């Protein structure tokens, strides 16, 4: 996930933070959530799981009473004069999931509300992890040669918000065995890490992140310490109702690792990080197709309605011991299987994440190729063999979510390739505005399924409608992806074909009929007309 922030307004009696000792003032009870594991031969079997709240949201108080160890965005220097003493003096307590945090489950459905007003508090955002069936530790996933599928409702997520589902290479026990000072472990949501190497995590490696702690000037409940916490991250779903992206982020290290200095890749030293902070993303809007995803019936995927998201991890030999060569995406909506959007840049052909696609994307968009430098898909494949499922909702104090749903970075013209990522205005996404104007925003994840390729979804085939493009180059006729794909029994969604034979001097419906450098026909068959999509491409629609 490219950037993260969370805000919690102070309680009358306490504030929330991460800790390593266990408190006894509020009982911890994990909300139940069913999932399914699937095979082609046996179908899907229901599993009884649960979710746990991230420790960074929890009340942190003295082990001897209810004195705050962390208040607002600052540490209590008496209880926390140094990292180890703080871990000894402070306890993390249980959570009122629905009343304080707006987190509810029902059967196979999880809803996370953006703003929740409790009796003594206002909570903003949230992050949870999937627990195993015994409720003893995090559920661990090996994604190689498998697919991960879920339903999602993003209809209540406007510009500036992100309802995210992703995998981080965290410890199954939250780091408790590696760091004995961590008594809370997975049961209390400890051990978080991601490829951004966040500094706002209050306990890392069983110690308080109090050294060099700087309270945020903008967020009354957050700050940053000397250390960050890094690990490989596979973003399955970062989305609101405007835009979506899926992105692998490999690292030079496996598993959770505490960083400091250049290894964290802070600010101008971003590309010195041990993790690929940019990743290699596939965002249909960024790849030129502005009509693929968004609110309204005119979009291929209508975000006013629930949809099913399928992500497949393809290996070179078709087994879980092979090397990851491709990450594919499919959707199902209203019973129709929708293949992922094709890139509309001939310089970057494809509809999935391969090393070839990423190399060409980085060159054409003028981006740093840290993805390749840190091992690309092969490294990512090794690092998704043991990962934890994370689900969250958040707003973005660092970049206002513009990297997901608007034109970003701000110093580039939106017409440059790769800059426009969604239709949100460049002045959108300010957290104060989002929290004030969209307090009832929420994301719902449901029907989580995991298993063999092409075993977790069903539907009928359907054709993708014609597209309009922000790309400055014409649509490629096909993908040039060269990595192997397993055979499938599902119906694919072909690009629309001509419905009639055109006259010799006219293009058929969906065909190209103009554009700079185009020497073909400039007219269209009866029933369609030539419409300009950009200077380089006009299409018979």
C-alpha positions as a Python dict, from the first residue, in 0.01 Angstrom:
ca = {
    (1, 'X'): (0, 0, 0),
    (2, 'X'): (158, 323, -110),
    (3, 'X'): (74, 543, 186),
    (4, 'X'): (-113, 490, 510),
    (5, 'X'): (-244, 704, 790),
    (6, 'X'): (-487, 659, 1073),
    (7, 'X'): (-639, 908, 1311),
    (8, 'X'): (-796, 858, 1651),
    (9, 'X'): (-933, 1149, 1847),
    (10, 'X'): (-850, 1134, 2219),
    (11, 'X'): (-1081, 957, 2459),
    (12, 'X'): (-1204, 1122, 2776),
    (13, 'X'): (-1020, 854, 2973),
    (14, 'X'): (-768, 710, 2731),
    (15, 'X'): (-620, 709, 2382),
    (16, 'X'): (-538, 412, 2164),
    (17, 'X'): (-195, 275, 2071),
    (18, 'X'): (-3, -45, 2035),
    (19, 'X'): (153, -222, 2332),
    (20, 'X'): (325, -546, 2425),
    (21, 'X'): (183, -634, 2770),
    (22, 'X'): (-177, -753, 2803),
    (23, 'X'): (-439, -540, 2979),
    (24, 'X'): (-740, -676, 3166),
    (25, 'X'): (-982, -381, 3168),
    (26, 'X'): (-1161, -485, 2844),
    (27, 'X'): (-1200, -846, 2734),
    (28, 'X'): (-1072, -926, 2386),
    (29, 'X'): (-1317, -1124, 2170),
    (30, 'X'): (-1246, -1160, 1800),
    (31, 'X'): (-1543, -1113, 1564),
    (32, 'X'): (-1615, -1434, 1371),
    (33, 'X'): (-1579, -1444, 993),
    (34, 'X'): (-1628, -1749, 774),
    (35, 'X'): (-1411, -1810, 468),
    (36, 'X'): (-1390, -2092, 213),
    (37, 'X'): (-1114, -2311, 71),
    (38, 'X'): (-1181, -2450, -275),
    (39, 'X'): (-1071, -2723, -514),
    (40, 'X'): (-1202, -2807, -861),
    (41, 'X'): (-1289, -3161, -762),
    (42, 'X'): (-1436, -3101, -417),
    (43, 'X'): (-1585, -2754, -441),
    (44, 'X'): (-1559, -2507, -153),
    (45, 'X'): (-1543, -2596, 216),
    (46, 'X'): (-1638, -2340, 482),
    (47, 'X'): (-1379, -2248, 746),
    (48, 'X'): (-1447, -2078, 1078),
    (49, 'X'): (-1210, -1783, 1112),
    (50, 'X'): (-1215, -1448, 1290),
    (51, 'X'): (-1056, -1104, 1262),
    (52, 'X'): (-840, -910, 1506),
    (53, 'X'): (-790, -534, 1536),
    (54, 'X'): (-443, -396, 1471),
    (55, 'X'): (-260, -305, 1792),
    (56, 'X'): (-193, 50, 1672),
    (57, 'X'): (-560, 135, 1737),
    (58, 'X'): (-581, -2, 2092),
    (59, 'X'): (-586, 161, 2434),
    (60, 'X'): (-239, 163, 2588),
    (61, 'X'): (-227, 220, 2963),
    (62, 'X'): (-9, 152, 3266),
    (63, 'X'): (-2, -207, 3387),
    (64, 'X'): (-98, -84, 3736),
    (65, 'X'): (-401, 122, 3637),
    (66, 'X'): (-558, 332, 3363),
    (67, 'X'): (-293, 601, 3312),
    (68, 'X'): (-230, 664, 2944),
    (69, 'X'): (107, 555, 2810),
    (70, 'X'): (32, 741, 2488),
    (71, 'X'): (-194, 1046, 2483),
    (72, 'X'): (-297, 1236, 2170),
    (73, 'X'): (15, 1198, 1957),
    (74, 'X'): (279, 1195, 2232),
    (75, 'X'): (423, 938, 2472),
    (76, 'X'): (401, 962, 2850),
    (77, 'X'): (768, 1021, 2928),
    (78, 'X'): (734, 892, 3285),
    (79, 'X'): (601, 554, 3179),
    (80, 'X'): (795, 547, 2852),
    (81, 'X'): (1140, 702, 2903),
    (82, 'X'): (1295, 445, 2669),
    (83, 'X'): (1178, 157, 2442),
    (84, 'X'): (1227, -135, 2682),
    (85, 'X'): (1093, 36, 2995),
    (86, 'X'): (782, 139, 2804),
    (87, 'X'): (720, -221, 2697),
    (88, 'X'): (740, -327, 3060),
    (89, 'X'): (522, -48, 3201),
    (90, 'X'): (244, -48, 2943),
    (91, 'X'): (-38, -287, 2858),
    (92, 'X'): (-260, -322, 2552),
    (93, 'X'): (-627, -382, 2619),
    (94, 'X'): (-915, -552, 2443),
    (95, 'X'): (-1141, -378, 2195),
    (96, 'X'): (-1509, -295, 2157),
    (97, 'X'): (-1509, -372, 1785),
    (98, 'X'): (-1849, -236, 1685),
    (99, 'X'): (-1905, 36, 1945),
    (100, 'X'): (-1564, 202, 1932),
    (101, 'X'): (-1420, 101, 1596),
    (102, 'X'): (-1717, 45, 1365),
    (103, 'X'): (-1601, -307, 1276),
    (104, 'X'): (-1877, -566, 1235),
    (105, 'X'): (-1904, -915, 1092),
    (106, 'X'): (-2199, -1129, 988),
    (107, 'X'): (-2139, -1476, 850),
    (108, 'X'): (-1889, -1428, 566),
    (109, 'X'): (-1915, -1048, 561),
    (110, 'X'): (-1688, -786, 721),
    (111, 'X'): (-1773, -414, 727),
    (112, 'X'): (-1528, -147, 840),
    (113, 'X'): (-1672, 200, 891),
    (114, 'X'): (-1459, 509, 835),
    (115, 'X'): (-1571, 730, 1130),
    (116, 'X'): (-1727, 586, 1445),
    (117, 'X'): (-1843, 806, 1732),
    (118, 'X'): (-1846, 622, 2063),
    (119, 'X'): (-1949, 735, 2409),
    (120, 'X'): (-1607, 880, 2487),
    (121, 'X'): (-1427, 871, 2154),
    (122, 'X'): (-1423, 930, 1781),
    (123, 'X'): (-1241, 665, 1582),
    (124, 'X'): (-1117, 715, 1226),
    (125, 'X'): (-1017, 424, 1003),
    (126, 'X'): (-927, 72, 1100),
    (127, 'X'): (-716, -231, 1014),
    (128, 'X'): (-780, -597, 1088),
    (129, 'X'): (-607, -931, 1023),
    (130, 'X'): (-761, -1271, 952),
    (131, 'X'): (-701, -1522, 1233),
    (132, 'X'): (-662, -1898, 1187),
    (133, 'X'): (-938, -2146, 1266),
    (134, 'X'): (-804, -2206, 1618),
    (135, 'X'): (-799, -1828, 1685),
    (136, 'X'): (-441, -1866, 1806),
    (137, 'X'): (-251, -1676, 1539),
    (138, 'X'): (-281, -1516, 1198),
    (139, 'X'): (-408, -1729, 912),
    (140, 'X'): (-112, -1787, 679),
    (141, 'X'): (-152, -1806, 301),
    (142, 'X'): (73, -1947, 29),
    (143, 'X'): (-46, -1773, -288),
    (144, 'X'): (170, -1953, -545),
    (145, 'X'): (-27, -2139, -811),
    (146, 'X'): (-346, -2037, -629),
    (147, 'X'): (-617, -1777, -659),
    (148, 'X'): (-770, -1548, -399),
    (149, 'X'): (-1127, -1427, -446),
    (150, 'X'): (-1363, -1200, -253),
    (151, 'X'): (-1671, -985, -300),
    (152, 'X'): (-1647, -615, -228),
    (153, 'X'): (-1879, -315, -200),
    (154, 'X'): (-1700, 18, -252),
    (155, 'X'): (-2012, 222, -331),
    (156, 'X'): (-1967, 429, -14),
    (157, 'X'): (-1600, 515, -70),
    (158, 'X'): (-1551, 861, -230),
    (159, 'X'): (-1233, 1034, -345),
    (160, 'X'): (-955, 1033, -86),
    (161, 'X'): (-1049, 703, 78),
    (162, 'X'): (-907, 354, 35),
    (163, 'X'): (-1077, 28, 124),
    (164, 'X'): (-778, -205, 100),
    (165, 'X'): (-727, -581, 105),
    (166, 'X'): (-369, -705, 86),
    (167, 'X'): (-110, -951, 213),
    (168, 'X'): (194, -866, 429),
    (169, 'X'): (473, -1109, 515),
    (170, 'X'): (417, -1081, 891),
    (171, 'X'): (494, -1338, 1160),
    (172, 'X'): (207, -1579, 1228),
    (173, 'X'): (226, -1506, 1603),
    (174, 'X'): (264, -1129, 1564),
    (175, 'X'): (636, -1152, 1646),
    (176, 'X'): (590, -1297, 1996),
    (177, 'X'): (835, -1586, 1952),
    (178, 'X'): (1110, -1375, 1795),
    (179, 'X'): (1071, -1096, 2049),
    (180, 'X'): (983, -1235, 2396),
    (181, 'X'): (906, -886, 2530),
    (182, 'X'): (596, -895, 2307),
    (183, 'X'): (343, -1063, 2536),
    (184, 'X'): (38, -953, 2335),
    (185, 'X'): (117, -1126, 2005),
    (186, 'X'): (-131, -1196, 1727),
    (187, 'X'): (-427, -1205, 1967),
    (188, 'X'): (-392, -828, 2005),
    (189, 'X'): (-290, -749, 1648),
    (190, 'X'): (84, -687, 1688),
    (191, 'X'): (371, -724, 1441),
    (192, 'X'): (246, -510, 1153),
    (193, 'X'): (475, -428, 861),
    (194, 'X'): (446, -334, 494),
    (195, 'X'): (659, -218, 203),
    (196, 'X'): (628, 151, 302),
    (197, 'X'): (833, 77, 617),
    (198, 'X'): (593, 286, 829),
    (199, 'X'): (734, 484, 1123),
    (200, 'X'): (397, 543, 1291),
    (201, 'X'): (383, 190, 1438),
    (202, 'X'): (422, 242, 1811),
    (203, 'X'): (577, -92, 1901),
    (204, 'X'): (829, -267, 1673),
    (205, 'X'): (1022, -582, 1764),
    (206, 'X'): (868, -584, 2110),
    (207, 'X'): (992, -234, 2197),
    (208, 'X'): (823, 105, 2199),
    (209, 'X'): (915, 325, 1903),
    (210, 'X'): (974, 623, 2135),
    (211, 'X'): (1325, 717, 2020),
    (212, 'X'): (1312, 1028, 1804),
    (213, 'X'): (931, 1029, 1815),
    (214, 'X'): (792, 1335, 1634),
    (215, 'X'): (421, 1414, 1682),
    (216, 'X'): (246, 1491, 1353),
    (217, 'X'): (168, 1855, 1278),
    (218, 'X'): (-149, 1752, 1091),
    (219, 'X'): (-275, 1438, 1262),
    (220, 'X'): (-363, 1489, 1630),
    (221, 'X'): (-323, 1117, 1699),
    (222, 'X'): (-17, 1013, 1500),
    (223, 'X'): (356, 1065, 1486),
    (224, 'X'): (672, 896, 1365),
    (225, 'X'): (957, 731, 1550),
    (226, 'X'): (1317, 654, 1463),
    (227, 'X'): (1236, 307, 1333),
    (228, 'X'): (1017, 177, 1055),
    (229, 'X'): (886, -174, 1007),
    (230, 'X'): (931, -326, 662),
    (231, 'X'): (818, -639, 482),
    (232, 'X'): (708, -754, 137),
    (233, 'X'): (350, -663, 51),
    (234, 'X'): (108, -786, -213),
    (235, 'X'): (-172, -534, -264),
    (236, 'X'): (-463, -736, -397),
    (237, 'X'): (-708, -447, -378),
    (238, 'X'): (-661, -76, -319),
    (239, 'X'): (-977, 102, -420),
    (240, 'X'): (-1257, 347, -375),
    (241, 'X'): (-1557, 401, -601),
    (242, 'X'): (-1342, 591, -853),
    (243, 'X'): (-1027, 385, -908),
    (244, 'X'): (-866, 54, -820),
    (245, 'X'): (-516, -93, -845),
    (246, 'X'): (-338, -416, -761),
    (247, 'X'): (34, -400, -691),
    (248, 'X'): (319, -630, -585),
    (249, 'X'): (589, -474, -361),
    (250, 'X'): (895, -703, -319),
    (251, 'X'): (1173, -637, -68),
    (252, 'X'): (1539, -735, -41),
    (253, 'X'): (1457, -898, 294),
    (254, 'X'): (1209, -1174, 371),
    (255, 'X'): (960, -1124, 653),
    (256, 'X'): (923, -839, 900),
    (257, 'X'): (1237, -631, 953),
    (258, 'X'): (1294, -315, 1159),
    (259, 'X'): (1466, -40, 961),
    (260, 'X'): (1642, 286, 1034),
    (261, 'X'): (1816, 546, 821),
    (262, 'X'): (1855, 487, 449),
    (263, 'X'): (1708, 136, 467),
    (264, 'X'): (1369, 290, 545),
    (265, 'X'): (1375, 498, 226),
    (266, 'X'): (1226, 811, 378),
    (267, 'X'): (1159, 1128, 178),
    (268, 'X'): (1420, 1197, -89),
    (269, 'X'): (1588, 863, -8),
    (270, 'X'): (1280, 669, -120),
    (271, 'X'): (1471, 442, -358),
    (272, 'X'): (1735, 350, -103),
    (273, 'X'): (1470, 148, 83),
    (274, 'X'): (1501, -226, 130),
    (275, 'X'): (1145, -246, -12),
    (276, 'X'): (991, -138, -340),
    (277, 'X'): (762, 140, -223),
    (278, 'X'): (618, 213, -568),
    (279, 'X'): (559, -146, -670),
    (280, 'X'): (435, -236, -1017),
    (281, 'X'): (69, -141, -1030),
    (282, 'X'): (-212, -220, -1269),
    (283, 'X'): (-474, 54, -1259),
    (284, 'X'): (-706, 43, -1562),
    (285, 'X'): (-751, 421, -1562),
    (286, 'X'): (-375, 476, -1544),
    (287, 'X'): (-332, 231, -1833),
    (288, 'X'): (-565, 445, -2046),
    (289, 'X'): (-908, 285, -2005),
    (290, 'X'): (-1122, 547, -1830),
    (291, 'X'): (-1447, 354, -1880),
    (292, 'X'): (-1354, 22, -1721),
    (293, 'X'): (-1421, 97, -1352),
    (294, 'X'): (-1633, 355, -1173),
    (295, 'X'): (-1982, 456, -1064),
    (296, 'X'): (-2255, 419, -1322),
    (297, 'X'): (-2400, 172, -1571),
    (298, 'X'): (-2179, 314, -1847),
    (299, 'X'): (-1873, 155, -1685),
    (300, 'X'): (-1767, -203, -1750),
    (301, 'X'): (-1752, -251, -1372),
    (302, 'X'): (-2016, -42, -1195),
    (303, 'X'): (-1892, 50, -847),
    (304, 'X'): (-2245, 130, -737),
    (305, 'X'): (-2289, -247, -718),
    (306, 'X'): (-2104, -528, -543),
    (307, 'X'): (-1847, -715, -751),
    (308, 'X'): (-1630, -1026, -721),
    (309, 'X'): (-1252, -985, -751),
    (310, 'X'): (-1034, -1279, -857),
    (311, 'X'): (-653, -1267, -841),
    (312, 'X'): (-446, -1555, -978),
    (313, 'X'): (-78, -1623, -907),
    (314, 'X'): (67, -1808, -1208),
    (315, 'X'): (397, -2000, -1180),
    (316, 'X'): (636, -2108, -1452),
    (317, 'X'): (569, -2480, -1400),
    (318, 'X'): (209, -2478, -1284),
    (319, 'X'): (291, -2586, -927),
    (320, 'X'): (326, -2416, -591),
    (321, 'X'): (701, -2482, -602),
    (322, 'X'): (748, -2287, -924),
    (323, 'X'): (855, -1928, -983),
    (324, 'X'): (591, -1656, -997),
    (325, 'X'): (571, -1523, -1353),
    (326, 'X'): (232, -1354, -1374),
    (327, 'X'): (-39, -1204, -1152),
    (328, 'X'): (-373, -1209, -1331),
    (329, 'X'): (-701, -1038, -1251),
    (330, 'X'): (-1063, -1127, -1332),
    (331, 'X'): (-1394, -990, -1210),
    (332, 'X'): (-1751, -1116, -1187),
    (333, 'X'): (-2045, -878, -1168),
    (334, 'X'): (-2414, -961, -1208),
    (335, 'X'): (-2314, -1317, -1298),
    (336, 'X'): (-2088, -1214, -1587),
    (337, 'X'): (-1714, -1285, -1593),
    (338, 'X'): (-1518, -974, -1693),
    (339, 'X'): (-1157, -1008, -1797),
    (340, 'X'): (-916, -740, -1678),
    (341, 'X'): (-882, -430, -1893),
    (342, 'X'): (-614, -428, -2160),
    (343, 'X'): (-353, -152, -2145),
    (344, 'X'): (-426, 105, -2415),
    (345, 'X'): (-61, 196, -2458),
    (346, 'X'): (107, -3, -2739),
    (347, 'X'): (435, 64, -2562),
    (348, 'X'): (302, -124, -2256),
    (349, 'X'): (82, -407, -2387),
    (350, 'X'): (-92, -652, -2158),
    (351, 'X'): (-368, -704, -1905),
    (352, 'X'): (-170, -859, -1619),
    (353, 'X'): (143, -804, -1413),
    (354, 'X'): (449, -971, -1562),
    (355, 'X'): (813, -863, -1546),
    (356, 'X'): (790, -767, -1913),
    (357, 'X'): (483, -551, -1850),
    (358, 'X'): (650, -383, -1551),
    (359, 'X'): (973, -311, -1737),
    (360, 'X'): (786, -147, -2023),
    (361, 'X'): (553, 44, -1792),
    (362, 'X'): (842, 190, -1592),
    (363, 'X'): (1017, 306, -1910),
    (364, 'X'): (707, 457, -2073),
    (365, 'X'): (589, 631, -1756),
    (366, 'X'): (940, 749, -1661),
    (367, 'X'): (927, 573, -1323),
    (368, 'X'): (1211, 427, -1117),
    (369, 'X'): (1222, 49, -1166),
    (370, 'X'): (1281, -55, -805),
    (371, 'X'): (1051, -348, -878),
    (372, 'X'): (1311, -501, -1109),
    (373, 'X'): (1605, -403, -886),
    (374, 'X'): (1449, -589, -592),
    (375, 'X'): (1377, -907, -785),
    (376, 'X'): (1044, -850, -961),
    (377, 'X'): (785, -1127, -968),
    (378, 'X'): (1033, -1399, -874),
    (379, 'X'): (1113, -1225, -545),
    (380, 'X'): (747, -1146, -486),
    (381, 'X'): (661, -1510, -545),
    (382, 'X'): (906, -1625, -282),
    (383, 'X'): (765, -1371, -40),
    (384, 'X'): (397, -1464, -82),
    (385, 'X'): (456, -1821, 32),
    (386, 'X'): (370, -1726, 392),
    (387, 'X'): (165, -1409, 427),
    (388, 'X'): (-108, -1255, 644),
    (389, 'X'): (-437, -1118, 510),
    (390, 'X'): (-496, -752, 599),
    (391, 'X'): (-817, -552, 546),
    (392, 'X'): (-849, -181, 618),
    (393, 'X'): (-1007, 156, 548),
    (394, 'X'): (-792, 469, 562),
    (395, 'X'): (-737, 826, 449),
    (396, 'X'): (-402, 963, 347),
    (397, 'X'): (-219, 1244, 528),
    (398, 'X'): (91, 1198, 309),
    (399, 'X'): (-50, 1225, -45),
    (400, 'X'): (-431, 1257, -14),
    (401, 'X'): (-477, 928, -207),
    (402, 'X'): (-403, 1114, -531),
    (403, 'X'): (-168, 832, -637),
    (404, 'X'): (-478, 609, -656),
    (405, 'X'): (-763, 827, -782),
    (406, 'X'): (-634, 1152, -935),
    (407, 'X'): (-335, 1296, -1127),
    (408, 'X'): (-8, 1228, -947),
    (409, 'X'): (265, 1338, -885),
    (410, 'X'): (161, 1700, -863),
    (411, 'X'): (463, 1833, -1049),
    (412, 'X'): (369, 1645, -1369),
    (413, 'X'): (114, 1735, -1635),
    (414, 'X'): (-194, 1508, -1623),
    (415, 'X'): (-158, 1448, -1997),
    (416, 'X'): (177, 1272, -1952),
    (417, 'X'): (158, 891, -1969),
    (418, 'X'): (88, 732, -1632),
    (419, 'X'): (9, 1051, -1443),
    (420, 'X'): (-373, 1032, -1451),
    (421, 'X'): (-492, 752, -1224),
    (422, 'X'): (-857, 850, -1173),
    (423, 'X'): (-1113, 1125, -1218),
    (424, 'X'): (-1086, 1282, -870),
    (425, 'X'): (-977, 1650, -867),
    (426, 'X'): (-623, 1732, -769),
    (427, 'X'): (-751, 1938, -477),
    (428, 'X'): (-944, 1641, -330),
    (429, 'X'): (-854, 1396, -55),
    (430, 'X'): (-763, 1628, 233),
    (431, 'X'): (-820, 1409, 542),
    (432, 'X'): (-994, 1686, 737),
    (433, 'X'): (-1243, 1729, 453),
    (434, 'X'): (-1294, 1357, 399),
    (435, 'X'): (-1350, 1293, 770),
    (436, 'X'): (-1596, 1583, 794),
    (437, 'X'): (-1787, 1523, 472),
    (438, 'X'): (-1786, 1141, 449),
    (439, 'X'): (-1807, 1009, 806),
    (440, 'X'): (-2048, 733, 697),
    (441, 'X'): (-1810, 592, 439),
    (442, 'X'): (-1742, 221, 471),
    (443, 'X'): (-1611, -83, 288),
    (444, 'X'): (-1759, -434, 298),
    (445, 'X'): (-1553, -742, 214),
    (446, 'X'): (-1739, -1073, 193),
    (447, 'X'): (-1737, -1428, 60),
    (448, 'X'): (-1359, -1473, 87),
    (449, 'X'): (-1244, -1782, -106),
    (450, 'X'): (-900, -1932, -163),
    (451, 'X'): (-785, -2234, -356),
    (452, 'X'): (-691, -2394, -685),
    (453, 'X'): (-687, -2183, -1000),
    (454, 'X'): (-1038, -2139, -1145),
    (455, 'X'): (-1205, -2304, -846),
    (456, 'X'): (-1334, -2002, -652),
    (457, 'X'): (-1566, -1824, -898),
    (458, 'X'): (-1827, -1887, -1164),
    (459, 'X'): (-2022, -1690, -1421),
    (460, 'X'): (-2106, -1654, -1786),
    (461, 'X'): (-1893, -1486, -2049),
    (462, 'X'): (-1959, -1134, -2162),
    (463, 'X'): (-1805, -880, -2398),
    (464, 'X'): (-1638, -569, -2269),
    (465, 'X'): (-1793, -253, -2417),
    (466, 'X'): (-1594, -5, -2627),
    (467, 'X'): (-1359, 215, -2431),
    (468, 'X'): (-1264, 579, -2416),
    (469, 'X'): (-903, 656, -2348),
    (470, 'X'): (-677, 909, -2182),
    (471, 'X'): (-377, 746, -2349),
    (472, 'X'): (-203, 948, -2619),
    (473, 'X'): (-133, 640, -2830),
    (474, 'X'): (-370, 394, -3001),
    (475, 'X'): (-511, 81, -2847),
    (476, 'X'): (-304, -233, -2914),
    (477, 'X'): (-480, -511, -3100),
    (478, 'X'): (-364, -781, -2861),
    (479, 'X'): (-142, -857, -2567),
    (480, 'X'): (218, -964, -2613),
    (481, 'X'): (248, -1129, -2274),
    (482, 'X'): (477, -1429, -2318),
    (483, 'X'): (453, -1595, -1978),
    (484, 'X'): (270, -1928, -1957),
    (485, 'X'): (-87, -1953, -1830),
    (486, 'X'): (-270, -2264, -1713),
    (487, 'X'): (-560, -2396, -1913),
    (488, 'X'): (-901, -2279, -1793),
    (489, 'X'): (-1254, -2409, -1827),
    (490, 'X'): (-1415, -2072, -1768),
    (491, 'X'): (-1557, -1860, -2046),
    (492, 'X'): (-1337, -1564, -2135),
    (493, 'X'): (-1457, -1223, -2244),
    (494, 'X'): (-1329, -1145, -2594),
    (495, 'X'): (-1280, -800, -2740),
    (496, 'X'): (-1588, -713, -2946),
    (497, 'X'): (-1567, -826, -3306),
    (498, 'X'): (-1721, -682, -3620),
    (499, 'X'): (-2092, -756, -3657),
    (500, 'X'): (-2092, -725, -4035),
    (501, 'X'): (-1851, -714, -4325),
    (502, 'X'): (-1772, -348, -4397),
    (503, 'X'): (-1744, -199, -4741),
    (504, 'X'): (-1392, -207, -4873),
    (505, 'X'): (-1331, 158, -4785),
    (506, 'X'): (-1491, 165, -4435),
    (507, 'X'): (-1391, 25, -4098),
    (508, 'X'): (-1616, -218, -3910),
    (509, 'X'): (-1775, -144, -3576),
    (510, 'X'): (-1510, -114, -3299),
    (511, 'X'): (-1244, -63, -3569),
    (512, 'X'): (-997, 225, -3594),
    (513, 'X'): (-1103, 504, -3827),
    (514, 'X'): (-852, 782, -3771),
    (515, 'X'): (-566, 930, -3575),
    (516, 'X'): (-221, 1078, -3629),
    (517, 'X'): (-16, 840, -3841),
    (518, 'X'): (-315, 616, -3926),
    (519, 'X'): (-348, 538, -4299),
    (520, 'X'): (-656, 313, -4291),
    (521, 'X'): (-1021, 388, -4364),
    (522, 'X'): (-1174, 704, -4224),
    (523, 'X'): (-1540, 598, -4245),
    (524, 'X'): (-1745, 338, -4056),
    (525, 'X'): (-2003, 79, -4154),
    (526, 'X'): (-2370, 160, -4118),
    (527, 'X'): (-2484, 174, -3756),
    (528, 'X'): (-2163, 327, -3619),
    (529, 'X'): (-1978, 654, -3653),
    (530, 'X'): (-1615, 758, -3625),
    (531, 'X'): (-1549, 917, -3286),
    (532, 'X'): (-1220, 1074, -3179),
    (533, 'X'): (-1084, 928, -2851),
    (534, 'X'): (-752, 1113, -2866),
    (535, 'X'): (-518, 1266, -3127),
    (536, 'X'): (-381, 923, -3214),
    (537, 'X'): (-695, 711, -3212),
    (538, 'X'): (-1050, 738, -3341),
    (539, 'X'): (-1287, 441, -3319),
    (540, 'X'): (-1607, 328, -3491),
    (541, 'X'): (-1869, 335, -3214),
}
